[in-house]
XYZ file of C-alpha atoms in Angstrom:
684
model
C 0.176 -0.274 -0.031
C 1.140 3.553 -0.804
C -0.615 6.284 1.297
C -1.216 9.544 -0.556
C -2.625 11.465 2.563
C -3.745 10.512 6.039
C -5.821 12.846 8.145
C -4.127 13.609 11.708
C -4.634 10.750 14.005
C -5.943 8.283 11.588
C -4.200 4.860 10.700
C -5.105 3.241 7.820
C -4.927 -0.560 6.875
C -5.699 -1.776 3.328
C -6.292 -5.400 2.235
C -7.388 -7.010 -1.085
C -8.302 -10.539 -0.869
C -9.878 -12.680 -3.669
C -13.702 -13.853 -3.791
C -14.394 -17.437 -4.125
C -12.986 -19.142 -7.080
C -15.071 -18.966 -10.114
C -16.711 -15.537 -10.174
C -14.082 -13.400 -11.123
C -14.172 -10.570 -8.457
C -12.162 -9.041 -5.816
C -12.849 -7.581 -2.730
C -11.190 -4.890 -1.154
C -10.852 -3.988 2.755
C -10.068 -0.950 4.148
C -9.923 -0.486 8.019
C -9.608 2.982 9.689
C -8.294 3.149 13.359
C -9.627 6.779 14.526
C -10.110 8.041 18.055
C -14.004 8.640 17.409
C -15.214 7.813 20.781
C -19.041 7.117 20.583
C -19.879 9.679 18.041
C -19.433 8.193 14.345
C -20.528 11.907 13.147
C -21.451 11.916 9.273
C -21.713 8.708 7.358
C -18.773 6.979 6.371
C -17.960 6.870 2.561
C -15.459 5.016 0.230
C -14.465 5.509 -2.925
C -12.552 3.205 -5.590
C -11.170 4.489 -8.715
C -8.924 2.450 -11.231
C -6.675 4.463 -14.016
C -5.024 7.847 -14.034
C -6.370 11.344 -15.010
C -9.439 9.301 -16.499
C -10.132 7.214 -13.595
C -13.010 4.843 -13.466
C -15.334 4.860 -10.731
C -15.410 1.214 -9.651
C -17.399 1.161 -6.678
C -18.788 3.256 -3.744
C -19.456 2.488 -0.373
C -21.638 4.657 1.426
C -21.925 3.284 5.171
C -19.624 1.244 6.999
C -19.608 -0.717 10.147
C -17.991 0.937 13.264
C -17.661 -0.280 16.964
C -17.093 3.218 18.282
C -13.456 3.317 17.860
C -12.843 1.333 14.313
C -14.113 2.164 11.012
C -14.390 -0.685 8.375
C -15.810 -1.066 5.123
C -15.779 -3.605 2.228
C -16.970 -3.888 -1.138
C -16.765 -5.913 -4.278
C -15.448 -4.862 -7.667
C -16.585 -7.149 -10.693
C -15.276 -5.084 -13.288
C -11.240 -4.726 -13.570
C -10.874 -4.305 -17.281
C -7.633 -5.146 -18.730
C -5.811 -8.072 -17.487
C -2.429 -7.762 -15.544
C -1.447 -5.601 -12.534
C -3.917 -2.640 -12.083
C -3.504 0.222 -10.101
C -6.319 1.132 -7.719
C -6.779 4.301 -5.966
C -8.801 4.440 -2.756
C -10.063 7.378 -0.845
C -12.198 7.477 2.175
C -14.522 10.090 3.748
C -16.444 11.369 6.768
C -18.697 13.904 5.247
C -16.591 16.195 3.108
C -13.218 15.651 4.945
C -11.030 13.083 3.395
C -9.743 10.762 5.999
C -7.621 8.457 3.890
C -6.290 8.206 0.221
C -3.995 5.480 -0.870
C -3.215 3.212 -3.757
C -2.908 -0.359 -3.941
C -1.857 -2.669 -6.889
C -4.359 -5.618 -7.896
C -3.378 -8.409 -9.815
C -6.282 -9.039 -12.452
C -5.749 -12.686 -14.178
C -6.513 -12.532 -17.853
C -9.227 -14.934 -17.459
C -11.332 -12.366 -15.360
C -10.646 -9.208 -17.991
C -13.711 -7.528 -18.812
C -12.326 -5.582 -22.017
C -13.779 -7.817 -24.615
C -17.314 -8.574 -26.025
C -20.338 -6.578 -27.107
C -23.786 -6.823 -26.446
C -25.657 -8.122 -29.561
C -26.740 -4.814 -31.332
C -30.225 -6.047 -32.003
C -30.910 -7.878 -28.526
C -30.377 -4.859 -26.312
C -32.463 -6.454 -23.498
C -32.180 -9.924 -24.431
C -29.129 -10.602 -22.213
C -26.992 -11.575 -25.249
C -23.678 -10.603 -25.921
C -20.923 -12.166 -28.174
C -16.982 -12.180 -28.666
C -14.399 -13.620 -30.759
C -13.299 -17.285 -30.269
C -10.173 -16.439 -29.027
C -11.352 -15.392 -25.269
C -12.562 -17.615 -22.658
C -15.732 -16.465 -20.899
C -16.088 -17.309 -17.149
C -19.498 -18.294 -15.863
C -19.932 -15.120 -13.827
C -18.024 -12.203 -15.526
C -20.426 -9.264 -16.154
C -21.752 -8.446 -19.659
C -19.907 -5.860 -21.629
C -21.186 -2.360 -21.964
C -20.392 -1.792 -25.772
C -22.724 -3.051 -28.596
C -22.415 -4.271 -32.066
C -23.657 -6.810 -34.619
C -22.098 -10.517 -34.855
C -19.690 -10.521 -37.719
C -16.845 -13.072 -38.811
C -15.028 -14.225 -42.380
C -13.631 -17.190 -43.881
C -12.114 -18.538 -46.966
C -13.696 -21.317 -48.873
C -12.892 -24.528 -47.107
C -12.160 -22.919 -43.919
C -14.018 -22.818 -40.719
C -14.749 -19.494 -38.815
C -15.796 -19.360 -35.101
C -17.691 -16.783 -32.506
C -19.098 -17.261 -29.435
C -22.576 -16.117 -28.367
C -22.979 -15.595 -24.589
C -26.432 -16.125 -23.293
C -27.046 -14.404 -19.949
C -30.717 -14.639 -18.663
C -31.760 -12.426 -15.985
C -34.385 -15.001 -14.897
C -35.041 -18.625 -15.388
C -36.439 -19.121 -18.967
C -36.952 -23.114 -18.910
C -36.186 -25.151 -21.849
C -35.662 -23.164 -25.372
C -35.731 -24.093 -28.894
C -32.831 -23.272 -30.894
C -32.745 -22.855 -34.813
C -30.517 -21.949 -37.316
C -31.306 -20.545 -40.494
C -29.594 -20.897 -43.993
C -27.061 -18.659 -44.569
C -28.225 -16.183 -47.568
C -25.717 -14.766 -49.819
C -24.955 -12.946 -52.816
C -27.079 -13.534 -56.176
C -29.479 -15.749 -54.194
C -26.542 -18.077 -53.390
C -27.443 -19.880 -50.196
C -25.561 -22.133 -47.563
C -27.133 -24.748 -46.022
C -27.730 -24.408 -42.104
C -25.779 -27.554 -41.831
C -22.898 -26.014 -42.298
C -23.221 -24.197 -38.891
C -22.182 -26.133 -35.764
C -23.512 -25.237 -32.210
C -21.489 -26.327 -29.057
C -22.151 -25.972 -25.591
C -19.117 -24.468 -23.861
C -18.901 -27.093 -20.493
C -17.093 -25.635 -17.281
C -14.445 -27.832 -15.739
C -13.379 -27.050 -12.308
C -9.710 -26.074 -11.860
C -8.502 -26.377 -8.443
C -4.909 -25.753 -8.899
C -3.467 -23.166 -11.189
C -1.092 -24.593 -13.700
C 1.212 -21.736 -13.511
C 0.984 -17.643 -12.628
C -1.160 -17.264 -15.962
C -3.537 -19.447 -14.615
C -6.191 -19.446 -11.352
C -8.180 -21.515 -9.685
C -11.991 -21.481 -11.005
C -14.520 -22.730 -13.352
C -12.704 -22.791 -16.772
C -14.636 -23.611 -20.138
C -13.147 -26.438 -22.314
C -15.269 -29.286 -23.440
C -17.755 -28.627 -26.328
C -20.329 -31.036 -26.356
C -23.153 -30.278 -29.448
C -25.883 -28.138 -28.392
C -29.032 -29.904 -28.994
C -32.207 -28.096 -30.592
C -33.658 -28.343 -26.835
C -31.637 -26.422 -24.139
C -31.904 -24.966 -20.963
C -29.542 -21.988 -20.129
C -28.578 -21.236 -16.454
C -30.059 -18.200 -14.887
C -28.108 -15.322 -13.534
C -24.676 -16.535 -15.329
C -22.978 -16.658 -18.778
C -23.953 -19.715 -21.185
C -21.538 -19.447 -23.977
C -21.973 -21.199 -27.096
C -19.452 -21.923 -29.860
C -20.844 -21.072 -33.234
C -18.821 -22.787 -36.021
C -19.372 -22.239 -39.882
C -17.740 -24.148 -42.404
C -17.869 -22.737 -45.723
C -18.191 -25.177 -48.410
C -15.623 -25.299 -51.241
C -18.118 -24.242 -53.990
C -19.283 -20.877 -52.172
C -19.696 -17.561 -54.054
C -17.649 -15.067 -52.288
C -19.310 -12.080 -50.510
C -21.394 -11.406 -47.542
C -24.043 -13.756 -46.098
C -26.306 -13.544 -43.335
C -27.823 -15.878 -41.155
C -29.842 -15.991 -37.771
C -29.893 -18.123 -34.811
C -32.942 -18.219 -32.864
C -33.926 -18.976 -29.193
C -37.466 -19.711 -28.445
C -38.849 -20.393 -24.790
C -42.309 -20.147 -23.356
C -41.664 -16.457 -21.932
C -38.383 -15.525 -23.630
C -37.855 -15.138 -27.570
C -34.471 -13.558 -29.095
C -32.934 -13.638 -32.750
C -29.472 -13.328 -33.411
C -28.546 -11.969 -36.751
C -25.008 -13.613 -38.293
C -22.687 -11.718 -40.698
C -20.517 -13.843 -42.644
C -17.872 -12.534 -45.439
C -16.637 -15.427 -47.694
C -13.448 -14.242 -49.017
C -12.635 -15.376 -52.715
C -10.262 -17.587 -52.316
C -9.880 -21.612 -51.072
C -8.038 -23.182 -48.492
C -6.433 -26.323 -49.300
C -7.769 -29.252 -47.033
C -4.143 -30.340 -46.882
C -2.074 -28.287 -44.889
C 1.432 -27.585 -45.870
C 2.192 -27.354 -42.103
C 3.398 -30.934 -41.004
C 2.344 -32.377 -37.091
C 2.514 -34.941 -35.221
C -0.519 -35.673 -32.246
C -0.145 -38.474 -29.930
C -3.333 -40.540 -29.624
C -3.824 -43.968 -28.016
C -6.760 -46.200 -29.302
C -7.013 -48.293 -26.054
C -7.855 -45.426 -24.194
C -10.512 -44.392 -26.421
C -12.069 -47.756 -26.321
C -12.008 -48.399 -22.453
C -13.879 -45.109 -21.933
C -16.539 -45.437 -24.704
C -17.082 -49.384 -23.845
C -16.271 -50.283 -27.711
C -15.455 -54.119 -28.031
C -16.242 -54.990 -31.490
C -13.749 -54.522 -34.033
C -16.517 -53.032 -36.290
C -17.333 -50.599 -33.495
C -13.512 -49.812 -33.054
C -13.078 -49.154 -36.398
C -16.008 -46.893 -36.701
C -14.956 -44.882 -33.790
C -11.278 -44.622 -34.873
C -12.511 -43.168 -38.159
C -14.359 -40.343 -36.269
C -11.478 -39.433 -34.424
C -9.202 -39.403 -37.667
C -12.057 -37.264 -39.215
C -11.763 -34.720 -36.341
C -8.001 -34.558 -36.831
C -8.953 -33.983 -40.780
C -11.115 -31.228 -39.982
C -8.421 -29.525 -38.211
C -5.933 -30.240 -40.623
C -3.731 -32.082 -38.041
C -1.694 -35.321 -38.295
C -1.999 -38.114 -35.722
C 1.160 -40.005 -35.122
C -0.077 -43.076 -36.614
C -3.498 -43.096 -38.313
C -3.348 -46.718 -39.343
C -2.831 -47.981 -35.724
C -5.697 -50.299 -36.084
C -4.072 -51.682 -39.087
C -0.239 -52.239 -38.736
C 1.707 -54.009 -40.937
C 3.190 -57.386 -39.713
C 6.451 -58.849 -39.797
C 7.719 -62.349 -39.912
C 10.409 -64.939 -41.203
C 10.133 -67.573 -43.825
C 12.777 -70.189 -44.708
C 14.321 -71.006 -47.721
C 14.953 -74.311 -49.161
C 18.148 -74.419 -46.958
C 16.715 -73.140 -43.660
C 18.013 -69.560 -44.074
C 15.600 -67.108 -42.826
C 14.179 -64.209 -44.440
C 12.085 -61.265 -44.149
C 8.228 -61.100 -45.040
C 6.139 -58.066 -44.731
C 2.445 -58.282 -44.748
C 0.958 -54.893 -46.030
C -2.576 -56.084 -46.969
C -4.567 -54.353 -43.960
C -2.280 -51.522 -43.527
C -2.333 -50.561 -47.287
C -6.313 -50.473 -47.090
C -5.754 -48.147 -44.035
C -3.359 -45.732 -45.668
C -4.902 -45.536 -48.679
C -7.997 -44.114 -46.661
C -5.796 -41.840 -44.209
C -3.071 -40.678 -46.374
C -4.512 -40.542 -50.023
C -8.136 -39.576 -49.092
C -8.260 -37.885 -45.700
C -4.814 -36.110 -46.790
C -2.437 -36.798 -43.716
C 1.027 -35.477 -44.282
C 3.036 -36.968 -41.728
C 2.850 -40.058 -39.763
C 4.880 -42.477 -37.704
C 5.961 -45.828 -39.235
C 6.829 -48.694 -36.814
C 10.166 -49.653 -37.014
C 11.324 -52.903 -35.605
C 14.432 -54.407 -34.022
C 16.028 -51.430 -32.350
C 17.117 -51.492 -28.616
C 15.544 -49.227 -25.869
C 16.182 -48.039 -22.213
C 18.313 -45.104 -20.925
C 21.509 -44.446 -19.473
C 23.280 -46.774 -18.108
C 20.524 -49.677 -18.381
C 20.289 -50.104 -22.530
C 18.643 -53.215 -23.923
C 19.817 -54.452 -27.183
C 17.870 -54.663 -30.263
C 16.759 -57.820 -31.532
C 14.949 -58.925 -34.823
C 12.551 -61.661 -34.423
C 15.061 -63.543 -31.983
C 18.340 -62.567 -34.023
C 20.199 -60.419 -31.379
C 22.008 -57.409 -32.578
C 25.828 -57.712 -33.553
C 25.394 -60.932 -35.042
C 25.393 -61.618 -38.615
C 22.088 -62.517 -38.925
C 20.763 -59.681 -37.392
C 22.730 -57.250 -39.625
C 21.470 -59.251 -43.105
C 17.713 -59.575 -42.019
C 17.569 -55.853 -40.906
C 18.700 -55.160 -44.243
C 16.373 -57.032 -45.860
C 13.549 -55.431 -43.501
C 14.643 -51.903 -44.123
C 15.004 -52.079 -47.980
C 11.405 -53.761 -48.018
C 9.861 -51.203 -45.854
C 11.168 -48.368 -47.493
C 10.675 -49.619 -51.060
C 6.878 -50.628 -50.385
C 6.231 -46.965 -49.059
C 8.043 -45.461 -51.748
C 5.866 -47.389 -54.264
C 2.921 -46.051 -52.629
C 4.183 -42.358 -52.551
C 4.057 -42.577 -48.487
C 7.834 -42.515 -47.879
C 8.030 -38.693 -48.254
C 5.428 -37.941 -45.219
C 6.585 -41.053 -43.306
C 9.141 -40.926 -40.311
C 10.530 -42.931 -37.506
C 9.868 -41.867 -33.829
C 12.076 -44.628 -32.140
C 13.020 -42.623 -28.785
C 11.680 -39.615 -26.978
C 13.399 -36.897 -24.786
C 16.817 -38.288 -24.571
C 19.498 -36.909 -22.149
C 22.897 -36.032 -22.969
C 24.203 -39.245 -21.291
C 22.194 -41.231 -23.964
C 23.423 -39.662 -27.309
C 26.090 -42.152 -27.844
C 23.378 -44.856 -27.978
C 20.854 -42.613 -29.824
C 23.373 -42.078 -32.199
C 23.985 -45.718 -32.783
C 20.324 -46.450 -33.380
C 19.761 -43.680 -35.692
C 22.892 -44.813 -38.051
C 21.356 -48.352 -38.004
C 18.026 -47.073 -39.246
C 19.973 -45.039 -42.081
C 22.075 -48.035 -42.635
C 19.040 -50.404 -43.602
C 16.499 -47.823 -44.746
C 18.237 -44.259 -45.550
C 15.547 -43.052 -47.281
C 13.445 -43.022 -43.885
C 13.342 -39.829 -42.043
C 13.859 -40.070 -38.201
C 12.467 -37.631 -35.783
C 13.779 -36.579 -32.055
C 12.692 -34.661 -29.334
C 15.881 -33.079 -28.153
C 17.591 -29.695 -28.488
C 19.421 -29.163 -31.607
C 23.085 -30.577 -30.348
C 26.001 -31.318 -32.539
C 26.572 -34.506 -30.989
C 23.584 -35.722 -33.305
C 24.317 -33.490 -36.500
C 23.966 -36.158 -39.735
C 21.774 -38.818 -37.756
C 18.709 -36.793 -37.036
C 16.064 -35.573 -40.087
C 13.532 -34.011 -38.243
C 14.722 -31.735 -35.004
C 11.720 -31.245 -32.394
C 12.626 -29.308 -29.386
C 10.984 -27.656 -26.827
C 9.514 -24.052 -27.529
C 11.703 -22.651 -25.087
C 14.703 -24.247 -26.429
C 14.150 -23.350 -29.983
C 17.620 -22.006 -31.275
C 16.984 -19.919 -34.578
C 20.297 -20.053 -36.062
C 20.834 -23.358 -35.350
C 17.294 -24.483 -36.601
C 18.210 -22.598 -39.800
C 21.428 -24.027 -40.298
C 19.609 -27.356 -40.139
C 17.030 -26.559 -42.842
C 19.704 -25.585 -45.118
C 21.460 -28.974 -44.647
C 18.092 -30.414 -45.763
C 16.505 -31.334 -42.326
C 13.092 -30.124 -41.146
C 12.878 -28.399 -37.644
C 9.759 -28.833 -35.597
C 8.499 -27.856 -31.976
C 6.583 -29.086 -29.216
C 4.460 -28.080 -26.011
C 3.932 -30.615 -23.259
C 3.989 -30.241 -19.517
C 6.119 -27.002 -20.292
C 7.130 -24.397 -21.050
C 4.962 -22.767 -18.684
C 4.593 -18.706 -18.375
C 5.600 -16.446 -20.053
C 5.915 -18.835 -23.176
C 2.757 -20.067 -25.087
C 0.989 -22.787 -23.129
C -1.382 -25.518 -23.966
C -3.132 -25.614 -20.834
C -6.933 -24.966 -19.759
C -6.410 -22.130 -17.580
C -4.356 -20.321 -20.077
C -5.758 -17.425 -22.329
C -7.394 -18.676 -25.545
C -5.278 -16.914 -27.593
C -2.221 -19.061 -26.915
C -3.229 -21.939 -29.468
C -3.686 -19.385 -32.030
C -0.142 -17.470 -31.236
C 1.778 -20.779 -31.508
C 0.527 -21.084 -34.924
C 1.523 -17.330 -35.507
C 4.830 -18.087 -33.799
C 5.500 -20.900 -35.984
C 5.369 -19.003 -39.114
C 7.360 -16.076 -38.025
C 10.267 -18.418 -36.926
C 10.109 -20.712 -40.283
C 9.223 -23.885 -38.007
C 7.805 -26.808 -40.515
C 5.724 -28.954 -38.029
C 4.321 -28.967 -34.512
C 3.964 -31.826 -32.041
C 1.998 -32.432 -28.932
C 2.619 -36.104 -27.073
C -0.884 -36.789 -26.571
C -4.402 -35.657 -27.394
C -6.481 -38.242 -25.023
C -4.547 -38.696 -21.945
C -7.527 -39.066 -19.715
C -6.077 -40.968 -17.198
C -2.650 -41.794 -15.005
C -2.858 -45.522 -13.679
C -0.431 -44.752 -10.700
C -2.710 -42.029 -9.487
C -5.908 -44.158 -10.347
C -5.000 -47.863 -10.027
C -8.474 -48.876 -9.411
C -10.605 -46.569 -11.473
C -10.079 -44.073 -14.457
C -9.853 -40.536 -14.213
C -12.740 -38.447 -15.376
C -11.609 -35.665 -17.592
C -14.852 -34.002 -17.166
C -14.653 -33.419 -13.506
C -10.879 -33.314 -12.810
C -8.878 -31.217 -15.290
C -5.163 -31.996 -14.189
C -2.856 -34.078 -16.030
C -0.667 -36.168 -13.381
C 2.781 -37.464 -13.852
C 3.159 -41.158 -14.839
C 5.065 -41.782 -11.790
C 3.613 -42.190 -8.160
C 2.806 -38.379 -7.684
C 2.775 -34.888 -8.733
C 1.005 -32.695 -11.436
C 1.596 -31.744 -15.294
C -0.793 -29.100 -15.638
C -4.513 -28.726 -16.300
C -5.342 -30.284 -19.670
C -1.836 -31.369 -20.519
C -2.074 -34.220 -23.364
C -5.781 -33.921 -23.529
C -7.119 -32.070 -26.153
C -10.293 -34.390 -26.839
C -12.963 -35.380 -24.361
C -14.692 -38.984 -24.275
C -18.480 -38.781 -25.128
C -19.001 -40.835 -21.832
C -19.272 -38.327 -18.880
C -19.113 -41.075 -16.363
C -16.523 -43.695 -17.321
C -16.500 -45.109 -13.770
C -20.154 -45.819 -13.330
C -21.226 -46.269 -17.286
C -19.642 -48.946 -18.360
C -22.472 -50.717 -20.194
C -23.274 -48.202 -23.092
C -21.278 -48.358 -26.138
C -20.390 -44.926 -27.108
C -19.877 -45.201 -31.025
C -19.156 -41.494 -31.333
C -16.291 -39.568 -32.088
C -14.578 -37.100 -29.578
C -15.939 -34.044 -27.937
C -13.324 -31.473 -28.737
C -12.019 -28.747 -26.573
C -11.760 -25.003 -26.954
C -7.913 -25.706 -27.117
C -8.637 -28.249 -30.006
C -10.893 -25.873 -31.904
C -8.483 -22.936 -31.593
C -5.394 -24.645 -32.561
C -7.139 -25.749 -35.932
C -8.005 -22.140 -36.597
C -4.562 -21.373 -36.100
C -3.181 -23.994 -38.767
C -5.669 -22.003 -40.919
C -4.338 -18.591 -40.313
C -0.906 -20.336 -40.853
C -2.285 -21.309 -44.185
C -3.058 -17.409 -44.913
C 0.657 -16.762 -44.569
C 1.696 -19.841 -46.730
C -0.767 -18.925 -49.348
C 0.177 -15.399 -49.459
C 4.157 -16.402 -49.472
C 3.182 -18.981 -52.719
C 1.023 -15.936 -54.604
C 3.919 -13.254 -53.934
C 6.364 -16.111 -55.007
C 4.679 -16.368 -58.287
C 4.067 -12.917 -58.902
C 8.170 -12.122 -58.503
C 8.990 -15.569 -60.890
C 6.596 -13.783 -63.294
C 8.549 -10.617 -62.879
C 5.587 -8.713 -61.327
C 6.573 -6.028 -58.758
C 3.388 -4.479 -58.348
C 1.958 -2.404 -55.366
C -0.100 -5.667 -54.603
C 3.093 -7.668 -54.418
C 4.680 -5.156 -52.364
C 2.143 -5.174 -49.748
C 1.731 -9.016 -49.850
C 5.586 -9.323 -48.990
C 5.357 -6.625 -46.254
C 2.358 -8.674 -44.463
C 4.534 -11.927 -44.563
C 6.664 -10.315 -41.485
C 4.255 -10.445 -38.201
C 4.535 -6.886 -36.572
C 5.760 -6.080 -33.531
C 2.220 -5.182 -32.239
C 1.434 -8.988 -32.328
C 4.530 -10.787 -31.332
C 7.992 -9.747 -30.784
C 9.621 -13.047 -29.368
C 8.794 -16.093 -27.611
C 7.588 -14.700 -24.785
C 6.190 -11.127 -25.664
C 3.222 -11.649 -27.752
C -0.351 -10.061 -27.616
C -3.427 -11.220 -25.966
C -5.548 -8.976 -28.037
C -7.588 -11.228 -30.408
C -8.783 -8.113 -32.577
C -5.282 -7.608 -33.557
C -4.917 -10.825 -35.152
C -8.229 -10.816 -36.687
C -7.633 -7.656 -38.177
C -4.091 -8.890 -39.576
C -6.036 -11.885 -40.807
C -8.488 -9.727 -42.804
C -5.524 -7.709 -44.084
C -3.716 -10.856 -45.557
C -7.186 -12.023 -47.194
C -7.249 -8.760 -49.027
C -3.853 -9.433 -50.136
C -4.386 -12.868 -51.237
C -7.355 -11.522 -53.498
C -5.499 -8.602 -54.953
C -2.688 -11.037 -55.815
C -5.413 -13.489 -57.440
C -6.102 -15.791 -54.756
C -7.400 -19.286 -55.792
C -10.693 -20.163 -57.506
């Protein structure tokens, strides 16, 4: 506390304490110790203001408790405005006499900021407001004071999302929700099926992941919003509105409306969509690797038959395709098999069976368009320093002549088959994970063995770029906080790829994958990917729903407990770490008989990650058009403008730890890129 002035004989103590988690409020308490005797005099008043000369009056208390010697007052402030450290001034009066003037610094978590959103212009009395998708809406944050119409934009084959927040001031019961078709230029219509409505469910964060988060109710799961819905009264009920623009859509402005109809409540929300005159390819040039465990899916969803397993797996794979993200192994249910056959003299030879693998790979790689996948590779050793296990190939130990011969046969057959189907260029071997420096000699020998028997196969290693492994790693993948730009560019010039990843770390101030982090983090990761020329992104898991050491007799319920626990006996990794999708079974420990033959429930982070990839594609497409213009000798104003937009400005991101939390800046810059793409011819 910094005291500005204090009346003679007055002693002051000023405190700031948080309200219960989830409401996003702060309480200030001021106690004045004054020799008042038994006479309290004029009514006691406290005034709270935020800011400098143009201070905003946040609260006024016109009376306070007194015991005749001490006067104290408490007031609650629900609208702190911008996130971060806020300077708040407090004044106390008895009549016109100022007894106390002081200041206090309050840390406002970004989650509880109120500097975004607008009331829907046509529904001023309905309790409905809206905001961009990149913000997370607390259940009890007050409604904004500005007003505007709902608007968003997208290219063809792009998905655009926005949030509608329904905040009834009284119970409205069950309402019917309906979406109208999108009416566009020249009478063109987009079906209402292109609009998906999801209800934002909240999870209780009990322990903040890091200093950027806080305890409270956080939105994350996005279950489908059914046509009959019962919004809660006196709180925010966010709806995720997503529009998928078809490939054949005519460019121009569209309007649709979402109508809510209850017994005593009715509201219609118009939505404006601008479709840009270019198309995003369904297959992204950005590579990625996201871990997903089939057995965990089937356990939580009570899936037992092979037919249902295939159906569910395909639905999960389509969720990846919609986000233009690549799972580690989309052919996980149909791996190729390796066996030995013996010739006339008993000499063993390698036999690979790709029958089921090829059927699955044709669907996943050729049709769905995944551009990166892990290919299983057999025969190598494992372990960590100093306890390594030597490799063996179907019973033949590493170091023997038969092992060397069979591994060569195996590697050549695997590489040849992948090359024959044009899959070799997208495959990579993920043999070992996050080695320590002491493991490097062992890792180096293993990588050299892979390249000896299959020189065309790429290898990936989740490690910082290190000279000790130069020449043996084809895809470097470091944690984002270990990324070294000069080393990365040197490896790229040598023909290698550079990816990066986020898992349990890094924590703040870096971009994070956690539930209790700003939504813009997922977008910013993709913008930083473009800024630094990184070629791929990796997440170790999207369905790490339980940790057996912590839950030995039952499974963890991610709908109830958002914390991801370490694989060992104790500790936490972070809220939502390795958990971007939710199982449709919300009671996995009690509902063990219902077979949920469904796809996953996405999270806000999952959807924003997909939007981030699409925004990366805006940059990539603009780069292609600029390069094409230059190759044709065209040096126009459009080419110069497009070229300038390829460098992300400092107002959006200056470093890995210094980036904006203002989604409007990203949206405005994206619109500029879209116009530049159109000016350079776009795609038709």
